[in-house]
């Protein structure tokens, strides 16, 4: 019996009674003890979770009150976080390390990152070294 069908059986009064009536009294006491134990544990966990949520809410309310006393608006704080995040994510572009000429005669530069440009690769295949292209 899968967990889903067992849960459905226990939730339906008629099928639950039919199942439990077939169990001997001593075994039924053991089942009852297990169910009460699980119920007590889950109740305690739910109570603790509720307390944690309450404490978290009180902390947020206290912070909000402190911010209001300091004259700080919540939107300013959000804008500060967004601005900091944008600045943090940007890094300066890498300076080019290599200079080369394409087959069309166009001069280009390459930072050395990513795939080697075709023009440089062809010249390397023909015997030149990468250091020959250094700026």
Short mmCIF file of C-alpha atoms in Angstrom, two decimals:
data_model
loop_
_atom_site.label_atom_id
_atom_site.label_comp_id
_atom_site.label_asym_id
_atom_site.label_seq_id
_atom_site.Cartn_x
_atom_site.Cartn_y
_atom_site.Cartn_z
CA UNK A 1 0.00 0.00 0.00
CA UNK A 2 1.49 3.36 -1.00
CA UNK A 3 1.64 6.33 1.36
CA UNK A 4 -1.01 8.13 -0.65
CA UNK A 5 -3.53 5.29 -0.46
CA UNK A 6 -2.75 4.74 3.24
CA UNK A 7 -3.40 8.41 3.98
CA UNK A 8 -6.66 8.26 2.02
CA UNK A 9 -7.69 5.16 4.00
CA UNK A 10 -6.94 6.84 7.34
CA UNK A 11 -8.73 10.05 6.36
CA UNK A 12 -11.91 8.26 5.34
CA UNK A 13 -13.87 7.38 8.48
CA UNK A 14 -15.50 4.21 7.13
CA UNK A 15 -12.35 2.69 5.65
CA UNK A 16 -10.31 3.71 8.71
CA UNK A 17 -12.79 1.98 11.07
CA UNK A 18 -12.80 -1.12 8.87
CA UNK A 19 -8.99 -1.27 8.94
CA UNK A 20 -8.68 -0.61 12.68
CA UNK A 21 -11.40 -3.12 13.65
CA UNK A 22 -9.31 -5.91 12.18
CA UNK A 23 -6.33 -5.05 14.44
CA UNK A 24 -6.08 -6.78 17.86
CA UNK A 25 -6.50 -4.51 20.91
CA UNK A 26 -2.85 -4.77 22.05
CA UNK A 27 -1.59 -3.82 18.60
CA UNK A 28 -4.13 -1.01 18.44
CA UNK A 29 -2.67 0.41 21.69
CA UNK A 30 0.81 0.38 20.11
CA UNK A 31 -0.52 2.13 16.99
CA UNK A 32 -2.28 4.70 19.18
CA UNK A 33 0.95 5.34 21.12
CA UNK A 34 2.86 5.86 17.85
CA UNK A 35 0.22 8.21 16.47
CA UNK A 36 0.12 10.24 19.70
CA UNK A 37 3.92 10.46 19.71
CA UNK A 38 4.04 11.72 16.12
CA UNK A 39 1.19 14.14 16.83
CA UNK A 40 2.97 15.57 19.89
CA UNK A 41 6.21 15.98 17.93
CA UNK A 42 4.51 17.70 14.99
CA UNK A 43 2.52 19.95 17.33
CA UNK A 44 5.71 21.02 19.11
CA UNK A 45 7.42 21.69 15.77
CA UNK A 46 4.46 23.77 14.54
CA UNK A 47 4.42 25.75 17.80
CA UNK A 48 8.17 26.40 17.56
CA UNK A 49 7.83 27.48 13.93
CA UNK A 50 5.03 29.87 14.88
CA UNK A 51 7.21 31.34 17.66
CA UNK A 52 10.08 31.81 15.20
CA UNK A 53 7.77 33.60 12.75
CA UNK A 54 6.47 35.82 15.55
CA UNK A 55 10.00 36.69 16.68
CA UNK A 56 11.02 37.46 13.10
CA UNK A 57 8.00 39.71 12.65
CA UNK A 58 8.79 41.56 15.91
CA UNK A 59 12.40 42.05 14.79
CA UNK A 60 11.19 43.51 11.49
CA UNK A 61 8.76 45.82 13.30
CA UNK A 62 11.54 46.99 15.64
CA UNK A 63 13.86 47.63 12.70
CA UNK A 64 11.14 49.57 10.92
CA UNK A 65 10.55 51.69 14.02
CA UNK A 66 14.30 52.36 14.35
CA UNK A 67 14.47 53.35 10.68
CA UNK A 68 11.55 55.75 11.11
CA UNK A 69 13.26 57.30 14.15
CA UNK A 70 16.45 57.74 12.13
CA UNK A 71 14.49 59.29 9.25
CA UNK A 72 15.25 56.48 6.81
CA UNK A 73 12.57 55.49 4.32
CA UNK A 74 12.29 51.83 3.29
CA UNK A 75 12.42 52.78 -0.39
CA UNK A 76 15.82 54.43 0.19
CA UNK A 77 17.13 51.20 1.61
CA UNK A 78 15.82 49.20 -1.35
CA UNK A 79 17.38 51.68 -3.79
CA UNK A 80 20.70 51.45 -1.95
CA UNK A 81 20.68 47.67 -2.24
CA UNK A 82 19.87 47.80 -5.97
CA UNK A 83 22.59 50.39 -6.59
CA UNK A 84 25.14 48.35 -4.64
CA UNK A 85 24.18 45.19 -6.52
CA UNK A 86 24.54 46.91 -9.90
CA UNK A 87 27.94 48.31 -9.00
CA UNK A 88 29.10 44.99 -7.61
CA UNK A 89 28.11 43.00 -10.71
CA UNK A 90 29.96 45.23 -13.16
CA UNK A 91 33.63 44.75 -13.70
CA UNK A 92 35.79 46.86 -15.96
CA UNK A 93 36.38 45.49 -19.45
CA UNK A 94 39.69 43.74 -19.95
CA UNK A 95 42.28 45.69 -21.89
CA UNK A 96 43.31 44.15 -25.22
CA UNK A 97 46.56 42.16 -25.14
CA UNK A 98 46.94 41.23 -28.79
CA UNK A 99 46.75 43.18 -32.05
CA UNK A 100 46.25 41.49 -35.41
CA UNK A 101 45.16 42.18 -38.98
CA UNK A 102 42.29 40.26 -40.57
CA UNK A 103 42.38 38.85 -44.10
CA UNK A 104 40.40 41.94 -45.22
CA UNK A 105 43.21 44.18 -43.90
CA UNK A 106 41.23 45.39 -40.88
CA UNK A 107 43.25 45.93 -37.67
CA UNK A 108 41.64 44.41 -34.58
CA UNK A 109 42.52 43.71 -30.96
CA UNK A 110 41.86 40.71 -28.72
CA UNK A 111 41.92 40.44 -24.92
CA UNK A 112 43.14 36.85 -24.89
CA UNK A 113 39.83 35.68 -23.45
CA UNK A 114 37.57 33.24 -25.21
CA UNK A 115 38.14 31.61 -28.55
CA UNK A 116 41.23 32.57 -30.54
CA UNK A 117 40.23 34.76 -33.51
CA UNK A 118 40.46 32.99 -36.87
CA UNK A 119 43.08 35.41 -38.25
CA UNK A 120 45.42 34.76 -35.29
CA UNK A 121 44.81 31.00 -35.37
CA UNK A 122 45.63 30.80 -39.09
CA UNK A 123 48.91 32.66 -38.55
CA UNK A 124 49.80 30.45 -35.56
CA UNK A 125 49.12 27.40 -37.75
CA UNK A 126 51.55 28.87 -40.32
CA UNK A 127 54.39 29.10 -37.78
CA UNK A 128 53.97 32.37 -35.86
CA UNK A 129 53.72 32.41 -32.06
CA UNK A 130 51.00 34.06 -29.96
CA UNK A 131 53.58 36.36 -28.38
CA UNK A 132 54.22 37.83 -31.86
CA UNK A 133 50.80 39.53 -31.59
CA UNK A 134 51.35 41.18 -28.18
CA UNK A 135 50.61 44.90 -28.02
#
